[in-house]
Short mmCIF file of C-alpha atoms and ligand atoms in Angstrom, two decimals:
data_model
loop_
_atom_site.label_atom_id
_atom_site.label_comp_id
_atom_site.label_asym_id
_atom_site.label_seq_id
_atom_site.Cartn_x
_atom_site.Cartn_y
_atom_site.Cartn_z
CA UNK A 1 0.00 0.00 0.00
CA UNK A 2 1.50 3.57 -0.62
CA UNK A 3 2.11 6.16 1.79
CA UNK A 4 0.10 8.98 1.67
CA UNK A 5 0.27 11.76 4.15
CA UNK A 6 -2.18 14.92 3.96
CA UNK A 7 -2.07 17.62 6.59
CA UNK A 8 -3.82 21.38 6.18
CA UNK A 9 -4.13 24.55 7.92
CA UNK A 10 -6.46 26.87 8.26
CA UNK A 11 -6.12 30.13 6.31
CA UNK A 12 -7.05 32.13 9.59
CA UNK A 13 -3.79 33.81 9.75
CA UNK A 14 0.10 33.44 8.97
CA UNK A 15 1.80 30.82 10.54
CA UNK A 16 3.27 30.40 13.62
CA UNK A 17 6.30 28.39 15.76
CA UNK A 18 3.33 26.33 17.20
CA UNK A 19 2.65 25.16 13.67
CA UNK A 20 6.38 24.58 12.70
CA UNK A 21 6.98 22.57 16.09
CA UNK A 22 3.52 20.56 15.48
CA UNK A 23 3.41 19.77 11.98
CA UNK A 24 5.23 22.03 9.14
CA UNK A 25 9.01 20.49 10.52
CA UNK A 26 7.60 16.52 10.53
CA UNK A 27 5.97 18.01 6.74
CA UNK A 28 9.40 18.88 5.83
CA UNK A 29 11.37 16.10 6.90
CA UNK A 30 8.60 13.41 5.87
CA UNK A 31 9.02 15.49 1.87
CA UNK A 32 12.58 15.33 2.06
CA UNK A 33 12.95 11.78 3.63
CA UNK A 34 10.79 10.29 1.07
CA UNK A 35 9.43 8.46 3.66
CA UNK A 36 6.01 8.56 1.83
CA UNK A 37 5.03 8.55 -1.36
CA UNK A 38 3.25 11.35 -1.81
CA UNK A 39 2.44 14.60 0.25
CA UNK A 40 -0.65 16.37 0.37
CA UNK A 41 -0.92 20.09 1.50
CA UNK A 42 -4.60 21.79 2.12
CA UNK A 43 -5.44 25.11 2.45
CA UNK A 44 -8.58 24.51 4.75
CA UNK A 45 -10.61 27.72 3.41
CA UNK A 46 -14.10 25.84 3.50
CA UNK A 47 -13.25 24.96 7.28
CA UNK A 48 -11.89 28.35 8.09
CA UNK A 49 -15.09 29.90 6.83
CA UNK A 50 -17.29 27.50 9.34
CA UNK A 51 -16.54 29.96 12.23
CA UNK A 52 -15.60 32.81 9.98
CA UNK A 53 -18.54 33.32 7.52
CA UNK A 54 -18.76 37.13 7.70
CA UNK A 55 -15.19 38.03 6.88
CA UNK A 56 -14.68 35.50 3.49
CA UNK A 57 -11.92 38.56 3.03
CA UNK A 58 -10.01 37.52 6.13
CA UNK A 59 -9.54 33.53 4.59
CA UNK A 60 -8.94 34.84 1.25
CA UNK A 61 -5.71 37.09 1.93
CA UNK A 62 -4.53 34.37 4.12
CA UNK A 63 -4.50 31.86 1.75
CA UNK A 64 -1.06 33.13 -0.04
CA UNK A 65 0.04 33.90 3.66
CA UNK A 66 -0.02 30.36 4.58
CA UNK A 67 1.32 29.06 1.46
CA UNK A 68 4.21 31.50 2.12
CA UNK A 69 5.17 30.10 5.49
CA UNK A 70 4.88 26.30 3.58
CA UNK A 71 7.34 27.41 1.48
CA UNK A 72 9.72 29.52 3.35
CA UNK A 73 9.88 26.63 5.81
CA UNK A 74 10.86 24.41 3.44
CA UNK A 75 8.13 22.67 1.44
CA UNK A 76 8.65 21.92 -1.70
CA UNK A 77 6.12 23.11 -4.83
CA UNK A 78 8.09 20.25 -7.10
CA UNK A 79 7.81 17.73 -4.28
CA UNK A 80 4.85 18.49 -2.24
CA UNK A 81 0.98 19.33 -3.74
CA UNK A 82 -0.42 22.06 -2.24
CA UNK A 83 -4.33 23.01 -2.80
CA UNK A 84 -6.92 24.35 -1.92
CA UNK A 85 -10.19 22.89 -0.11
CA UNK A 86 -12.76 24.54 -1.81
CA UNK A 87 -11.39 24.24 -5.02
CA UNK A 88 -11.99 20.09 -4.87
CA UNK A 89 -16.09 19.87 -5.34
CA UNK A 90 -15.75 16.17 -4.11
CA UNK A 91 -15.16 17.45 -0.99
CA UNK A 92 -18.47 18.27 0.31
CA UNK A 93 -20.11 15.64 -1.72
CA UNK A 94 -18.44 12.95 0.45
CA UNK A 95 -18.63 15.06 3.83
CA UNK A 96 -22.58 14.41 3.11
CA UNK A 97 -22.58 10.63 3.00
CA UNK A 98 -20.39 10.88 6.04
CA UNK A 99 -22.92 13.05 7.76
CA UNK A 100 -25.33 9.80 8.04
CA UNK A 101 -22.84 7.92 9.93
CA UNK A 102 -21.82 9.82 12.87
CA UNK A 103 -24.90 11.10 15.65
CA UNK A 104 -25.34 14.08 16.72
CA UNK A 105 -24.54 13.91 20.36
CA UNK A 106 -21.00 11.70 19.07
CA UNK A 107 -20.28 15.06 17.13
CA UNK A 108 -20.31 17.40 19.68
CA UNK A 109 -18.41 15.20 22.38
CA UNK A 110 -15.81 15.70 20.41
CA UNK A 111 -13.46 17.58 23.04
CA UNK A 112 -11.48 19.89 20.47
CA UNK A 113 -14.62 21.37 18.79
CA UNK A 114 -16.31 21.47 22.50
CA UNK A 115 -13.01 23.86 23.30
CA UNK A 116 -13.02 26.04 19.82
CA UNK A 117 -16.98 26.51 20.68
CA UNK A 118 -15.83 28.56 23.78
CA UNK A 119 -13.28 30.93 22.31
CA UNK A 120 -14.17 31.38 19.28
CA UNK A 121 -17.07 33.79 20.53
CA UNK A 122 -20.27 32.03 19.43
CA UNK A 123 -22.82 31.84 22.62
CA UNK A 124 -21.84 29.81 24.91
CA UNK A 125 -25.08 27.67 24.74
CA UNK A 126 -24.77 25.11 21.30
CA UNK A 127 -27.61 27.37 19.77
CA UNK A 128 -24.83 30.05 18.66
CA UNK A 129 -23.12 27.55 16.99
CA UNK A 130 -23.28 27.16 13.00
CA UNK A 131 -23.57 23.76 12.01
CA UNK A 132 -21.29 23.65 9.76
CA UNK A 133 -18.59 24.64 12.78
CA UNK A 134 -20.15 21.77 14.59
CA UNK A 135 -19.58 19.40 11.12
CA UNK A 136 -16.40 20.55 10.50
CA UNK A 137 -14.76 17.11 12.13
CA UNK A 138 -16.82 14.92 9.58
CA UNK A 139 -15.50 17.29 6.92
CA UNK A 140 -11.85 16.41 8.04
CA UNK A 141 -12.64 12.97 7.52
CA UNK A 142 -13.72 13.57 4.29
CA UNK A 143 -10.69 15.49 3.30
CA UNK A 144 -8.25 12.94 4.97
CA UNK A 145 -10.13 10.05 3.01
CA UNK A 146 -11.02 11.13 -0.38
CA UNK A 147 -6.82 11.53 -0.77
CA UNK A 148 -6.06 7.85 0.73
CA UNK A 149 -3.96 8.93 3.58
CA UNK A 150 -2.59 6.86 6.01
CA UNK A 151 -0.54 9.32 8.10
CA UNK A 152 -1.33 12.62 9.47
CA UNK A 153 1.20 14.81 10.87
CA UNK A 154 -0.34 16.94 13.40
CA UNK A 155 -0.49 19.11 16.69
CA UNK A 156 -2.27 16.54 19.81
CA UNK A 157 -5.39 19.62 19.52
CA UNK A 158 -6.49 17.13 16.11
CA UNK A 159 -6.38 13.61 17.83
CA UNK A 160 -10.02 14.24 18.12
CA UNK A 161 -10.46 14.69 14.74
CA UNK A 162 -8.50 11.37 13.37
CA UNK A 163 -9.97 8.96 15.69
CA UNK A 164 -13.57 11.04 14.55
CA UNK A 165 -12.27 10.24 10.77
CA UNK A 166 -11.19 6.52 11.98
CA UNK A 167 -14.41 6.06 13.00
CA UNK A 168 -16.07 7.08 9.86
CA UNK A 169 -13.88 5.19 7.97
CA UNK A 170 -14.83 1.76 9.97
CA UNK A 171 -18.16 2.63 9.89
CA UNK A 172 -18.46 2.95 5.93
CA UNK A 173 -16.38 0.33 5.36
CA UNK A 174 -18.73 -1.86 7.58
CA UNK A 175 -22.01 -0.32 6.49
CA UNK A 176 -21.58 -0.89 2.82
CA UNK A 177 -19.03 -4.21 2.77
CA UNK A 178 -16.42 -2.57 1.08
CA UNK A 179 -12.17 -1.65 2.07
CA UNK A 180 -12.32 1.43 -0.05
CA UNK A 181 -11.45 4.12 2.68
CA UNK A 182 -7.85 4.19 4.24
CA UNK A 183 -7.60 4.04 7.85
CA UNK A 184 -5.54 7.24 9.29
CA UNK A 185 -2.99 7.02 11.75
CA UNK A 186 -1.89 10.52 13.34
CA UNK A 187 1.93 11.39 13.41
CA UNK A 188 2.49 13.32 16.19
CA UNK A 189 5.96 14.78 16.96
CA UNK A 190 8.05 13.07 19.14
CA UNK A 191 9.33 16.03 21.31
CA UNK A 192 6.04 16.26 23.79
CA UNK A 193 6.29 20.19 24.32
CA UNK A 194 5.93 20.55 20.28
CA UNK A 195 2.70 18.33 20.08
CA UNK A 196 0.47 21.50 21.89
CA UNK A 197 2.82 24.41 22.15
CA UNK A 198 1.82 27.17 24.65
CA UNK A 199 1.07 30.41 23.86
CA UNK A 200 3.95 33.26 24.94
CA UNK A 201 0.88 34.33 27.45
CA UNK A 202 1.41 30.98 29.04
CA UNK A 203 -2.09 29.37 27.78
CA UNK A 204 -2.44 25.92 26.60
CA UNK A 205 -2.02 26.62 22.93
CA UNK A 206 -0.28 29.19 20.67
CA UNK A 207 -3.05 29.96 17.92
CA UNK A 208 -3.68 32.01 15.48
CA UNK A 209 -6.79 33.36 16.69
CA UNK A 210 -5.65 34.13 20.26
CA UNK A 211 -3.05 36.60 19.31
CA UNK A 212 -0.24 34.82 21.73
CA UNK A 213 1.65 33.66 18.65
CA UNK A 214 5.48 34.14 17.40
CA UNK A 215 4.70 34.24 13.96
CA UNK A 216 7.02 32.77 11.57
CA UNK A 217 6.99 35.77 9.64
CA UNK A 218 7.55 38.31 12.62
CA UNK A 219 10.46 40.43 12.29
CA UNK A 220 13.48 40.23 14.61
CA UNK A 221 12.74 42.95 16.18
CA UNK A 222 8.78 41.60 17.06
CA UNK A 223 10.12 38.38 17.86
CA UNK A 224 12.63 39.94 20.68
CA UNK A 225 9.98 42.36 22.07
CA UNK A 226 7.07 39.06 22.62
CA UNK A 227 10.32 37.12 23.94
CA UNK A 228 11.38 39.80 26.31
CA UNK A 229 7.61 40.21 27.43
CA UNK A 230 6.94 36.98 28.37
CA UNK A 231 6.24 35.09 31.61
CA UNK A 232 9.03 33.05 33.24
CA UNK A 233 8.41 32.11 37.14
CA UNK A 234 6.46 34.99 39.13
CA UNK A 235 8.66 34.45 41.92
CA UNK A 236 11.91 34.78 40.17
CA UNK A 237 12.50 37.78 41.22
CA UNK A 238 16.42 38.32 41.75
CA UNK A 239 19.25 36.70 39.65
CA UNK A 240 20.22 34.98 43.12
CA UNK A 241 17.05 33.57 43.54
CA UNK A 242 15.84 29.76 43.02
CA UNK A 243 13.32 29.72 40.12
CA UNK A 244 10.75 27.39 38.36
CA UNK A 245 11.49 25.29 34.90
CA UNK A 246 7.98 23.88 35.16
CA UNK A 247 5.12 26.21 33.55
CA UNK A 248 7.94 28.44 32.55
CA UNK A 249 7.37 29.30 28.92
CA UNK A 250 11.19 30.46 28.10
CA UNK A 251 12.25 26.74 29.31
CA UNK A 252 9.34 25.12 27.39
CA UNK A 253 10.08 27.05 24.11
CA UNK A 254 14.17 26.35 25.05
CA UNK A 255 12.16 22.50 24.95
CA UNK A 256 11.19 22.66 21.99
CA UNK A 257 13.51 24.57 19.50
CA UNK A 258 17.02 24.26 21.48
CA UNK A 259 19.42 21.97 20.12
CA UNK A 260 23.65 21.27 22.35
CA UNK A 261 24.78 23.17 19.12
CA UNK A 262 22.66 25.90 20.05
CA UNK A 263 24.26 26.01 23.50
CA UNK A 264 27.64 25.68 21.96
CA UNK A 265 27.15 28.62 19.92
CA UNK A 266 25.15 30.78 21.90
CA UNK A 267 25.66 29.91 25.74
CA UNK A 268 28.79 28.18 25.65
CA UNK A 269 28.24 28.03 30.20
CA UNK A 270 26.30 25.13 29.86
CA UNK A 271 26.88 22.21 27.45
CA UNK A 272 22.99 21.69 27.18
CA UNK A 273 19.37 22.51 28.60
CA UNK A 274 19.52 20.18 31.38
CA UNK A 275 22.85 22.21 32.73
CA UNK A 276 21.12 25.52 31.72
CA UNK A 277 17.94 23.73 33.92
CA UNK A 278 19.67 22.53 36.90
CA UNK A 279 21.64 26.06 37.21
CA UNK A 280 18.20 28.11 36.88
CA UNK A 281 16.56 25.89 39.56
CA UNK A 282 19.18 26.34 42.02
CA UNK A 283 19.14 30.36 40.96
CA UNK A 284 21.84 32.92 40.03
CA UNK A 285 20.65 32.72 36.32
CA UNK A 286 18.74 35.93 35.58
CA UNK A 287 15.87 35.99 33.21
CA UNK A 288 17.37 38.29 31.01
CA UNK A 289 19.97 35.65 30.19
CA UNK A 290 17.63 32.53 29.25
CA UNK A 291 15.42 35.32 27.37
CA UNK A 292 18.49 36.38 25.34
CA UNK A 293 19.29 32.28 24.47
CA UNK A 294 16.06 31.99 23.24
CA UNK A 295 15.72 34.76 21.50
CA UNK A 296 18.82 33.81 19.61
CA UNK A 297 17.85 30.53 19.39
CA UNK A 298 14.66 31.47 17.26
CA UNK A 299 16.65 33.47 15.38
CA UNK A 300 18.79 30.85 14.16
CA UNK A 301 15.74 29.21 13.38
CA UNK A 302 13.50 31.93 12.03
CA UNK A 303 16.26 33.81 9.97
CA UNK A 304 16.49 31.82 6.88
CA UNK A 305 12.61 31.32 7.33
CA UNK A 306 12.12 35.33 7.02
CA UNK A 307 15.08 35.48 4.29
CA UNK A 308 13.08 32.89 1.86
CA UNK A 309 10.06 34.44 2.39
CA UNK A 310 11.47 37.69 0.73
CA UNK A 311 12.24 35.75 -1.88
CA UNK A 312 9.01 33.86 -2.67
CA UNK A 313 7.16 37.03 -1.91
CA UNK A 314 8.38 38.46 -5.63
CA UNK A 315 7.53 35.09 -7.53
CA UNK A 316 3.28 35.13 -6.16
CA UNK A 317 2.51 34.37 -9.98
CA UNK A 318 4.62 31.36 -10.06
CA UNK A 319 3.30 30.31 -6.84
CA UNK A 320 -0.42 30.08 -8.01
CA UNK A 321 0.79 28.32 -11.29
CA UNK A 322 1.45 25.55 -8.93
CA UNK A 323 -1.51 26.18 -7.02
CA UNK A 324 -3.58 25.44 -9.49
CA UNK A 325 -1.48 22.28 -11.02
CA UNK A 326 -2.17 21.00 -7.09
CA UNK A 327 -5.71 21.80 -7.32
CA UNK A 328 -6.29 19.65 -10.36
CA UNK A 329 -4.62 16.89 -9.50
CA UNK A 330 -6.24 16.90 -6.17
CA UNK A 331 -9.50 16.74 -8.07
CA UNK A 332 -8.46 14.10 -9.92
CA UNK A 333 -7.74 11.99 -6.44
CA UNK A 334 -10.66 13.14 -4.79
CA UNK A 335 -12.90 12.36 -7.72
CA UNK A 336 -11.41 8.48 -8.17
CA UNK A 337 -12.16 8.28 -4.21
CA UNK A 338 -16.03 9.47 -4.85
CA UNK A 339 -16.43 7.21 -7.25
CA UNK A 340 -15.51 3.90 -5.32
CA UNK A 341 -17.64 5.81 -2.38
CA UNK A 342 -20.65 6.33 -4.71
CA UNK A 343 -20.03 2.33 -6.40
CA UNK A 344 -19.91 0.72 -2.59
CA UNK A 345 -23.04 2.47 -1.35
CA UNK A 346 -24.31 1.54 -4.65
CA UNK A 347 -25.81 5.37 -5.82
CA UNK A 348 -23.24 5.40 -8.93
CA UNK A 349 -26.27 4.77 -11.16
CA UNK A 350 -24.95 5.71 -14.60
CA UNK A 351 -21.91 4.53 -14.80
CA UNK A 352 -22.66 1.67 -16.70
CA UNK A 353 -25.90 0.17 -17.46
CA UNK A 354 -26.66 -1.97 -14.54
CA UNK A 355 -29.23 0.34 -13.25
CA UNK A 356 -31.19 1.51 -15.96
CA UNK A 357 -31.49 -2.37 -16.83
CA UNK A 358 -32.79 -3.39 -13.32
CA UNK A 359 -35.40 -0.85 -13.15
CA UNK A 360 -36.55 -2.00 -16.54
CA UNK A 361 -36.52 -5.75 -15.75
CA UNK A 362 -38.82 -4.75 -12.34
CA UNK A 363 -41.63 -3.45 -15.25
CA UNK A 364 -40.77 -6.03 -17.31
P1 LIG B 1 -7.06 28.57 14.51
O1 LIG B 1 -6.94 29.31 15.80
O2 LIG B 1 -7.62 29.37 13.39
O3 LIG B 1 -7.70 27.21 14.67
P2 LIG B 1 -4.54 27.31 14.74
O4 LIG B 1 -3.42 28.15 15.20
O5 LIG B 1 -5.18 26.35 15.68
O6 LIG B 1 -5.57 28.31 14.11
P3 LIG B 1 -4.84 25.41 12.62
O7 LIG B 1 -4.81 25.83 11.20
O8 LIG B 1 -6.15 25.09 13.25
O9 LIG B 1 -4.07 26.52 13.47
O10 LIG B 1 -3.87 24.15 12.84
C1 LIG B 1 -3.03 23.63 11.83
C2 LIG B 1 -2.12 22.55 12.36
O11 LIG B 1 -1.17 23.09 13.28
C3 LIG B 1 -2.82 21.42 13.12
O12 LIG B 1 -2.19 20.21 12.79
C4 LIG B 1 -2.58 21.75 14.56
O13 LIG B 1 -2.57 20.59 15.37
C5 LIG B 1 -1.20 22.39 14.51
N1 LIG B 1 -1.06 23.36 15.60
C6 LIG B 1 -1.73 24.52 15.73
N2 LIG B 1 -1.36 25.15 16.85
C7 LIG B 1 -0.43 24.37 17.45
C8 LIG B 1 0.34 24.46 18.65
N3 LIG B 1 0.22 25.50 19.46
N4 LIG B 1 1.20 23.46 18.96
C9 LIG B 1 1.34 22.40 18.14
N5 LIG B 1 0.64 22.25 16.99
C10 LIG B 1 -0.23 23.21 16.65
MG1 LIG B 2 -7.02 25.21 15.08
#
């Protein structure tokens, strides 16, 4: 069987260093590995517009945003296919047979959407909530299936959402005796502080919509003024004085991104984090020190990310040109996949004669 992975964002906003920990690094590594045999990028606009149907403006100028941060952090337009959701009509065709297999009550257990449903400013009662918000995890499945993946790279926030789609995809495969839907497995990364990075307010998750982000786009100067404005340990209060790795946001970023090089290059005190740890805990390392590592840590990182972008940001034409080769050949997937959907539950009734035949033998 090949190896198919499909991942997408939504076009909500440019990306940030929660999205490169969570996904867009395992999306690089996975294109240049070839440890699958094809990658699949989505632009999620028909799921960003499920929560944001009075500003269609806001998806639309994010849509060359987000392919911009693909690209600038390394995914490639010859390697990778990058489209966009809308642009595949299957889509919502197979998000409505999926509909019939998944209750109510099963759809809005679903923990993730149960969180998004109380920030994203609809009432607080379900009533406020559109139902294509509520859907949206049935649409996922139907995106993740009509391109056969099998592995999902993605933040812990979308577990939810692949066991939903795994679900579905038993389910359909019982219901109408067929193996024509993939089952999904989610690839999470292996570092645990990457698979839900916090926010640099200190909440559970960076996002784009709760402007606590470090975008990848941010300019040096932006990314030292969040990093020098963020929370360490409240009681920290003197160099001298012991302080807190755990819930401390500089030590969970310094977690994530922070390689021994790093320290090498940058903090050459401590051989690696666990030093750096150790010292901080027993105190006489101020905050202004571990804020300066980190800040030149995600420089390192972000540097050639901002550089490319420059780049790419002159060739926009170009970029659509491949857009638009990704969109058709997505169609061309995602119509194969509706047509074995629309065969096994046995509503394909023109494409060959059967049916016409058996409704004239029943008169006959
Ligand atoms: P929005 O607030 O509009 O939902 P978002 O920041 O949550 O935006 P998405 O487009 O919903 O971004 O998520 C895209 C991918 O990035 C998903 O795989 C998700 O798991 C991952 N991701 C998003 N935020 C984080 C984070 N803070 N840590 C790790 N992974 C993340
Ligand atoms: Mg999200």
């Amino acid at each position: 069987m090949a190896n198919i992975a499909l991942t997408g964002d939504r076009p909500t906003g440019r990306l940030h260093i929660g999205h490169y920990a969570g996904s867009l690094k395992e999306r690089v590594a996975i294109q240049n590995s070839g440890a699958v045999d094809e990658l699949f990028i989505m632009i999620a606009d028909t799921q960003a517009l499920t929560d944001n149907a009075g500003n269609p403006q806001k998806v639309r100028d994010n849509i060359i945003e987000v392919i911009l941060d693909y690209i600038s952090a390394g995914i490639d337009l010859d390697k990778t296919t990058i489209f966009i959701q809308s642009e595949v009509r299957a889509l919502p065709e197979i998000t409505t047979y999926y509909m019939n297999l998944v209750t109510l009550p099963r759809l809005l257990r679903n923990p993730t959407v149960k969180a998004e449903i109380a920030y994203r400013g609809f009432d607080s009662d379900t009533k406020g909530v559109p139902v294509g918000f509520a859907n949206y995890p049935i649409s996922q499945a139907a995106d993740i299936t009509a391109f056969n993946a099998n592995r999902i790279p993605v933040g812990d926030d979308q577990l939810p959402m692949i066991e939903q789609t795994r679900e579905i995809v038993r389910a359909f495969n019982n219901q109408y005796n067929t193996d024509c839907l993939v089952m999904p497995d989610a690839v999470l990364p292996k570092n645990n502080v990457c698979k839900r990075l916090p926010g640099i307010d200190g909440s559970l998750k960076m996002s784009k919509s709760l402007g606590n982000a470090i975008y990848l786009a941010d300019t040096s100067e932006e990314v030292k003024k969040k990093i020098f404005s963020m929370y360490t340990d409240p009681n920290h209060i003197r160099v001298e004085d012991p302080g807190k790795v755990e819930g401390n946001v500089v030590f969970t970023y310094l977690d994530a991104f922070s390689t021994d090089e790093h320290f090498k290059r940058f903090y050459p005190e401590f051989n690696n984090l666990d030093e750096l740890k150790k010292a901080y805990e027993h105190g006489g390392i101020g905050d202004m020190k571990i804020k300066t590592f980190l800040y030149n840590v995600m420089e390192d990182i972000l540097t050639p990310i901002r550089e490319r972008r420059k780049e790419y940001e002159k060739k926009i034409e170009l970029i659509f040109d491949y857009i638009k080769k990704g969109n058709e050949k997505a169609n061309k997937v995602a119509d194969e996949t509706l047509g074995k959907i629309r065969k096994a539950m046995g509503i394909d009734y023109f494409t060959d004669d059967t049916f016409v035949k058996e409704q004239i033998e029943k008169y006959n």
